[in-house]
Short mmCIF file of C-alpha atoms in Angstrom, two decimals:
data_model
loop_
_atom_site.label_atom_id
_atom_site.label_comp_id
_atom_site.label_asym_id
_atom_site.label_seq_id
_atom_site.Cartn_x
_atom_site.Cartn_y
_atom_site.Cartn_z
CA MET A 1 229.41 -27.26 32.53
CA GLN A 2 227.32 -29.74 30.57
CA PRO A 3 226.45 -28.64 27.01
CA VAL A 4 222.86 -27.71 26.21
CA GLN A 5 220.95 -30.83 25.20
CA PRO A 6 220.91 -30.88 21.39
CA GLU A 7 217.75 -31.13 19.38
CA GLY A 8 217.30 -33.19 16.20
CA PRO A 9 219.89 -33.81 13.50
CA LEU A 10 220.91 -31.06 11.10
CA ILE A 11 221.23 -31.69 7.36
CA LEU A 12 223.49 -29.37 5.39
CA ASN A 13 222.04 -30.21 2.01
CA PHE A 14 224.72 -29.53 -0.57
CA ASP A 15 224.02 -32.47 -2.87
CA ASN A 16 220.56 -33.91 -2.09
CA SER A 17 222.05 -37.24 -0.99
CA VAL A 18 221.05 -37.48 2.68
CA GLY A 19 217.31 -37.82 2.16
CA THR A 20 214.80 -37.15 4.93
CA ILE A 21 215.39 -37.85 8.61
CA LYS A 22 212.63 -37.57 11.19
CA GLY A 23 213.02 -34.46 13.32
CA ALA A 24 215.92 -33.06 11.29
CA VAL A 25 216.38 -29.44 10.29
CA CYS A 26 217.50 -29.12 6.66
CA LEU A 27 219.43 -26.15 5.26
CA ASP A 28 219.36 -25.94 1.46
CA LEU A 29 222.93 -25.30 0.29
CA GLN A 30 222.72 -26.71 -3.23
CA ALA A 31 223.53 -23.32 -4.72
CA TRP A 32 226.99 -23.63 -3.10
CA GLN A 33 227.81 -27.03 -4.59
CA GLU A 34 230.08 -25.86 -7.41
CA LYS A 35 232.08 -23.51 -5.17
CA ILE A 36 232.45 -25.74 -2.10
CA ARG A 37 232.45 -29.34 -3.25
CA PHE A 38 235.81 -31.17 -3.14
CA ALA A 39 237.84 -27.99 -2.49
CA CYS A 40 237.45 -24.25 -2.30
CA SER A 41 239.30 -21.02 -1.73
CA TRP A 42 239.38 -19.57 1.77
CA ARG A 43 237.23 -16.73 0.49
CA ASP A 44 234.47 -19.13 -0.56
CA PHE A 45 234.88 -21.22 2.59
CA ASN A 46 234.46 -18.16 4.80
CA ALA A 47 231.46 -17.05 2.74
CA VAL A 48 229.62 -20.36 3.07
CA SER A 49 230.56 -20.51 6.77
CA ALA A 50 228.92 -17.11 7.31
CA PHE A 51 225.89 -18.16 5.26
CA ILE A 52 225.41 -21.31 7.35
CA SER A 53 226.09 -19.52 10.66
CA ASP A 54 223.28 -17.05 9.98
CA ARG A 55 220.83 -19.93 9.52
CA LEU A 56 221.88 -22.45 12.17
CA PRO A 57 219.30 -23.38 14.79
CA GLN A 58 220.35 -22.50 18.33
CA ASN A 59 220.77 -26.16 19.23
CA TYR A 60 221.18 -29.13 16.93
CA GLY A 61 222.38 -32.70 17.05
CA THR A 62 224.58 -34.63 14.64
CA VAL A 63 225.19 -32.85 11.33
CA LEU A 64 224.88 -34.75 8.04
CA LEU A 65 226.95 -33.21 5.26
CA GLY A 66 226.35 -35.46 2.26
CA SER A 67 229.26 -36.71 0.15
CA GLY A 68 232.73 -36.99 1.62
CA ASP A 69 233.56 -34.24 -0.88
CA TYR A 70 232.26 -31.88 1.83
CA HIS A 71 234.32 -33.20 4.73
CA HIS A 72 236.17 -29.89 5.01
CA ILE A 73 232.92 -28.38 6.34
CA SER A 74 233.68 -30.37 9.52
CA TYR A 75 236.40 -27.80 10.20
CA PHE A 76 233.72 -25.10 10.33
CA LEU A 77 231.55 -27.26 12.62
CA VAL A 78 234.38 -27.87 15.10
CA LYS A 79 235.11 -24.13 15.17
CA LYS A 80 231.43 -23.48 15.91
CA LEU A 81 231.61 -25.98 18.76
CA GLY A 82 234.56 -24.08 20.23
CA GLU A 83 232.58 -20.84 20.09
CA LYS A 84 229.63 -22.52 21.80
CA LEU A 85 231.79 -23.95 24.58
CA LEU A 86 233.36 -20.55 25.16
CA ARG A 87 229.93 -18.92 25.48
CA GLN A 88 228.84 -21.59 27.93
CA GLN A 89 232.00 -21.11 29.98
CA ALA A 90 231.50 -17.35 30.02
CA ALA A 91 227.91 -17.75 31.18
CA GLY A 92 228.99 -20.17 33.89
CA GLY A 93 231.76 -17.84 35.02
CA ILE A 94 229.35 -14.93 35.32
CA GLU A 95 226.97 -17.01 37.44
CA LYS A 96 229.82 -18.08 39.71
CA ALA A 97 231.00 -14.49 40.07
CA LYS A 98 227.47 -13.36 40.99
CA ALA A 99 227.22 -16.08 43.60
CA ALA A 100 230.59 -15.08 45.04
CA ARG A 101 229.54 -11.41 45.26
CA GLN A 102 226.23 -12.31 46.87
CA SER A 103 228.06 -14.30 49.50
CA ARG A 104 230.36 -11.30 50.09
CA ALA A 105 233.37 -13.37 49.17
CA ARG A 106 236.84 -11.88 49.35
CA PRO A 107 238.45 -10.73 46.06
CA ALA A 108 240.64 -13.82 45.94
CA ALA A 109 237.59 -16.05 46.18
CA LEU A 110 235.86 -14.00 43.51
CA ALA A 111 238.78 -14.46 41.13
CA ALA A 112 238.84 -18.17 41.85
CA ALA A 113 235.20 -18.39 40.76
CA LEU A 114 236.16 -17.59 37.17
CA PRO A 115 237.19 -20.58 35.06
CA ALA A 116 240.81 -20.61 33.96
CA GLN A 117 239.71 -20.65 30.32
CA ILE A 118 237.94 -17.29 30.72
CA ALA A 119 240.91 -15.74 32.49
CA ALA A 120 243.08 -16.84 29.58
CA GLY A 121 241.10 -14.65 27.20
CA PRO A 122 239.36 -15.16 23.84
CA GLY A 123 239.82 -18.45 22.01
CA ALA A 124 240.56 -20.45 25.17
CA ALA A 125 237.61 -22.83 25.08
CA ALA A 126 237.78 -26.03 27.10
CA PRO A 127 239.85 -28.71 25.34
CA VAL A 128 238.16 -31.10 22.91
CA HIS A 129 239.35 -34.43 21.52
CA VAL A 130 238.43 -34.87 17.83
CA VAL A 131 237.99 -38.48 16.71
CA ILE A 132 237.70 -39.03 12.96
CA LEU A 133 236.73 -42.37 11.45
CA ASP A 134 238.00 -42.21 7.88
CA ASN A 135 239.77 -44.29 5.27
CA HIS A 136 242.05 -41.29 4.56
CA PRO A 137 244.15 -39.03 6.80
CA ASP A 138 242.61 -35.80 5.41
CA ASN A 139 245.90 -34.14 6.35
CA MET A 140 247.34 -33.67 2.88
CA ARG A 141 248.97 -30.58 1.39
CA TYR A 142 246.69 -28.30 -0.60
CA PRO A 143 248.01 -24.81 -1.40
CA PHE A 144 244.89 -23.31 -2.97
CA GLY A 145 242.59 -23.05 0.07
CA ILE A 146 240.94 -25.94 1.90
CA HIS A 147 240.20 -29.41 0.53
CA CYS A 148 238.15 -32.37 1.73
CA GLY A 149 241.50 -34.12 2.11
CA SER A 150 243.39 -31.26 3.80
CA TRP A 151 241.10 -29.95 6.53
CA VAL A 152 242.66 -31.89 9.43
CA SER A 153 245.89 -29.89 9.23
CA HIS A 154 243.87 -26.70 9.77
CA LEU A 155 241.88 -28.36 12.55
CA ALA A 156 245.14 -29.10 14.37
CA ALA A 157 245.88 -25.37 14.54
CA LEU A 158 242.77 -24.63 16.63
CA PRO A 159 243.92 -23.95 20.21
CA PHE A 160 241.04 -25.77 21.92
CA VAL A 161 241.54 -28.97 19.90
CA ALA A 162 243.77 -30.97 22.22
CA ARG A 163 244.07 -34.19 20.24
CA ILE A 164 243.05 -35.59 16.86
CA ASP A 165 242.90 -39.31 16.17
CA VAL A 166 242.11 -40.55 12.66
CA LEU A 167 241.02 -44.19 12.82
CA GLY A 168 240.57 -46.81 10.12
CA ILE A 169 243.02 -45.65 7.43
CA THR A 170 243.74 -48.24 4.74
CA SER A 171 244.48 -45.68 2.02
CA SER A 172 247.90 -45.41 0.41
CA ASP A 173 247.81 -41.70 1.35
CA ILE A 174 250.08 -42.57 4.29
CA ALA A 175 252.24 -45.11 2.43
CA PRO A 176 255.83 -44.22 1.41
CA ALA A 177 254.92 -43.00 -2.09
CA HIS A 178 252.64 -40.31 -0.64
CA ALA A 179 254.53 -39.54 2.57
CA TRP A 180 255.66 -36.14 1.28
CA GLU A 181 252.04 -35.07 0.73
CA ASN A 182 251.19 -35.32 4.44
CA ARG A 183 251.53 -32.23 6.61
CA LEU A 184 254.04 -33.40 9.20
CA LEU A 185 253.94 -30.62 11.80
CA PRO A 186 250.74 -31.79 13.59
CA LEU A 187 252.22 -35.30 13.69
CA TRP A 188 255.57 -34.14 15.04
CA ARG A 189 253.86 -32.09 17.74
CA GLY A 190 251.89 -35.10 18.92
CA LYS A 191 248.55 -33.42 18.29
CA LEU A 192 247.57 -35.77 15.44
CA ARG A 193 247.80 -39.55 15.24
CA TYR A 194 247.06 -41.99 12.43
CA TRP A 195 245.50 -45.38 13.23
CA SER A 196 245.86 -47.55 10.14
CA VAL A 197 245.33 -51.13 9.02
CA GLY A 198 247.70 -52.95 6.70
CA VAL A 199 249.56 -49.87 5.43
CA ASP A 200 253.35 -49.63 5.14
CA THR A 201 254.16 -46.75 7.51
CA GLY A 202 257.77 -47.67 8.22
CA TRP A 203 258.92 -44.34 6.79
CA ALA A 204 257.52 -42.57 9.85
CA ARG A 205 260.25 -44.03 12.07
CA TRP A 206 262.97 -42.44 9.95
CA LEU A 207 261.40 -39.01 10.43
CA GLY A 208 260.93 -39.31 14.18
CA LEU A 209 257.17 -39.80 13.85
CA ARG A 210 256.79 -43.26 15.32
CA HIS A 211 254.71 -41.85 18.21
CA ALA A 212 252.09 -40.56 15.73
CA PHE A 213 251.50 -43.81 13.82
CA ARG A 214 249.67 -46.93 15.03
CA ASN A 215 249.43 -49.63 12.38
CA PHE A 216 247.60 -52.94 12.82
CA ALA A 217 247.06 -56.16 10.92
CA ALA A 218 243.31 -56.19 11.61
CA VAL A 219 240.76 -53.42 12.05
CA GLU A 220 239.34 -55.17 15.12
CA ASP A 221 242.76 -55.01 16.79
CA MET A 222 242.98 -51.30 16.00
CA ALA A 223 239.55 -50.63 17.52
CA ALA A 224 240.36 -52.66 20.63
CA ALA A 225 243.67 -50.83 21.17
CA PHE A 226 242.03 -47.42 20.81
CA THR A 227 239.15 -48.34 23.10
CA ALA A 228 241.55 -49.63 25.76
CA GLU A 229 243.61 -46.44 25.57
CA GLN A 230 240.53 -44.26 26.00
CA ALA A 231 239.17 -46.13 29.03
CA GLY A 232 238.77 -43.77 31.97
CA ARG A 233 239.32 -40.60 29.95
CA THR A 234 236.83 -37.78 30.27
CA MET A 235 237.74 -35.11 27.71
CA PRO A 236 234.74 -34.20 25.52
CA VAL A 237 234.80 -35.71 22.03
CA TYR A 238 233.77 -34.37 18.64
CA LEU A 239 233.15 -37.43 16.44
CA SER A 240 233.35 -37.20 12.65
CA LEU A 241 232.32 -40.30 10.70
CA ASP A 242 233.23 -40.59 7.03
CA LYS A 243 231.50 -43.72 5.81
CA ASP A 244 234.36 -44.43 3.41
CA VAL A 245 236.00 -46.04 6.44
CA LEU A 246 233.46 -48.85 6.04
CA ALA A 247 233.64 -51.94 3.86
CA PRO A 248 231.98 -51.55 0.42
CA ALA A 249 229.57 -54.37 1.29
CA LEU A 250 227.91 -52.02 3.81
CA VAL A 251 227.64 -48.70 1.97
CA HIS A 252 228.82 -46.94 -1.19
CA THR A 253 230.67 -43.62 -1.18
CA ASN A 254 232.42 -41.30 -3.64
CA TRP A 255 235.87 -42.48 -2.53
CA ASP A 256 237.92 -45.65 -2.16
CA GLN A 257 236.78 -47.45 0.96
CA GLY A 258 238.22 -49.18 3.99
CA ILE A 259 237.38 -52.47 5.66
CA MET A 260 235.58 -51.59 8.90
CA ALA A 261 232.54 -53.70 9.77
CA LYS A 262 229.35 -52.27 11.23
CA GLU A 263 229.97 -54.13 14.50
CA THR A 264 233.40 -52.53 14.89
CA LEU A 265 231.98 -49.08 14.21
CA ILE A 266 229.24 -49.54 16.79
CA ALA A 267 231.76 -50.81 19.34
CA LEU A 268 233.84 -47.64 18.89
CA LEU A 269 230.81 -45.35 19.09
CA THR A 270 229.55 -47.16 22.18
CA ALA A 271 232.92 -46.81 23.92
CA LEU A 272 232.94 -43.06 23.28
CA LYS A 273 229.23 -42.32 23.60
CA SER A 274 229.32 -40.82 27.10
CA ARG A 275 231.96 -38.30 25.94
CA ILE A 276 230.62 -37.34 22.50
CA ILE A 277 229.17 -33.83 22.68
CA ALA A 278 228.89 -33.14 18.94
CA GLY A 279 229.57 -34.81 15.63
CA ASP A 280 228.94 -35.19 11.94
CA ILE A 281 228.45 -37.84 9.28
CA VAL A 282 229.78 -37.63 5.72
CA GLY A 283 230.26 -40.26 3.05
CA GLU A 284 226.98 -40.27 1.17
CA VAL A 285 227.18 -41.00 -2.53
CA SER A 286 226.22 -38.41 -5.12
CA GLU A 287 227.13 -37.41 -8.65
CA TYR A 288 228.18 -33.97 -9.82
CA ARG A 289 229.83 -32.67 -12.96
CA TYR A 290 232.10 -29.73 -12.14
CA LYS A 291 231.91 -26.64 -14.30
CA SER A 292 235.45 -25.77 -13.24
CA PRO A 293 238.13 -27.46 -15.41
CA PHE A 294 240.50 -27.24 -12.43
CA LYS A 295 238.15 -29.22 -10.21
CA ARG A 296 237.53 -31.78 -12.94
CA LEU A 297 241.29 -32.25 -13.25
CA MET A 298 241.89 -32.47 -9.49
CA SER A 299 239.06 -34.96 -9.05
CA ALA A 300 240.46 -37.13 -11.84
CA LEU A 301 243.98 -36.99 -10.37
CA ASP A 302 242.56 -38.13 -7.02
CA GLY A 303 241.07 -41.17 -8.71
CA GLN A 304 237.40 -40.41 -8.12
CA ALA A 305 235.31 -42.84 -10.14
CA ARG A 306 232.01 -41.80 -11.70
CA VAL A 307 228.90 -43.18 -10.02
CA PRO A 308 226.84 -45.47 -12.28
CA PRO A 309 223.60 -43.50 -12.89
CA ALA A 310 221.49 -46.65 -12.73
CA GLU A 311 222.83 -47.45 -9.25
CA LEU A 312 222.78 -44.00 -7.63
CA SER A 313 219.29 -44.00 -6.11
CA ALA A 314 219.63 -47.53 -4.74
CA TRP A 315 223.04 -46.77 -3.21
CA GLN A 316 221.69 -43.62 -1.59
CA ARG A 317 218.78 -45.54 -0.03
CA VAL A 318 221.20 -48.07 1.49
CA ASN A 319 223.26 -45.24 2.99
CA GLN A 320 220.15 -43.53 4.35
CA VAL A 321 219.08 -46.70 6.16
CA PHE A 322 222.59 -47.01 7.58
CA ASN A 323 222.46 -43.42 8.86
CA ARG A 324 219.25 -44.13 10.75
CA GLN A 325 220.91 -47.13 12.39
CA ILE A 326 223.96 -45.10 13.48
CA LEU A 327 222.35 -41.84 14.62
CA PRO A 328 221.17 -43.26 18.00
CA PHE A 329 224.84 -43.62 18.98
CA LEU A 330 225.53 -39.92 18.33
CA PRO A 331 224.22 -36.72 19.97
#
């Protein structure tokens, strides 16, 4: 079943960085910034998820989340997609069953009319391939809840997520010094793969993880290899773009950035466009001073630089123009 045609973009406005987009619905979430930004407890994550769920439009297009400090909200969005797919499958199964009854089909034919996912019970939505364009793996250990750099490990536990590919990593997060910080189980199981450029990932071979790492000398070679691998595949895609994957000459973000050019990004989006059924954009730039000493410490340990106040508005305008250029390639 084809998903319902989405309407305009959706802005989850945590930090006032996205600006205005024609036709977009905007949910004001600025009151949640202190609790949710960068990292949060599962209690707070579940609370904001419920708050957003109660206010979501029935149909919406690409979701803009603001700073990459909110990338863990993508986990909530993918879960919502799974719920939507399951509802669509259930509705389709009911219609098929009605048609079978009206045609006086035999019981065996009636059973065959129900999709296998429905017969399997709750939580068995059709499989989805999650493609994440990001300078970081977002699969790091975080024992205090969920973090903008830990959400992928939780995503990998969702039963309907068949595959996760993180493309464009140049961060040292997957280099030998930080190898122990990565959650290895999704990599071992073959559900998660890292596509990196110029990073020493030789350690992965010693742990039996060679199948989960693809490292390249040039970002264009990485994009070409991924595009070639995906040719002819039909599984629906959820696309999450963190603009920190892009070269600093293009946009500014709150995190260290990669080297991807705009042309490479558009080539990847074009190759996947017919399969992308939902997606989000993060990686705006914004400034926030945490009230929590713990968050101030964690942010400092992660090397987050302060945004020059005199540059903030100009940087945000550049990012907003870039978003308008990219949105036509997304649902």
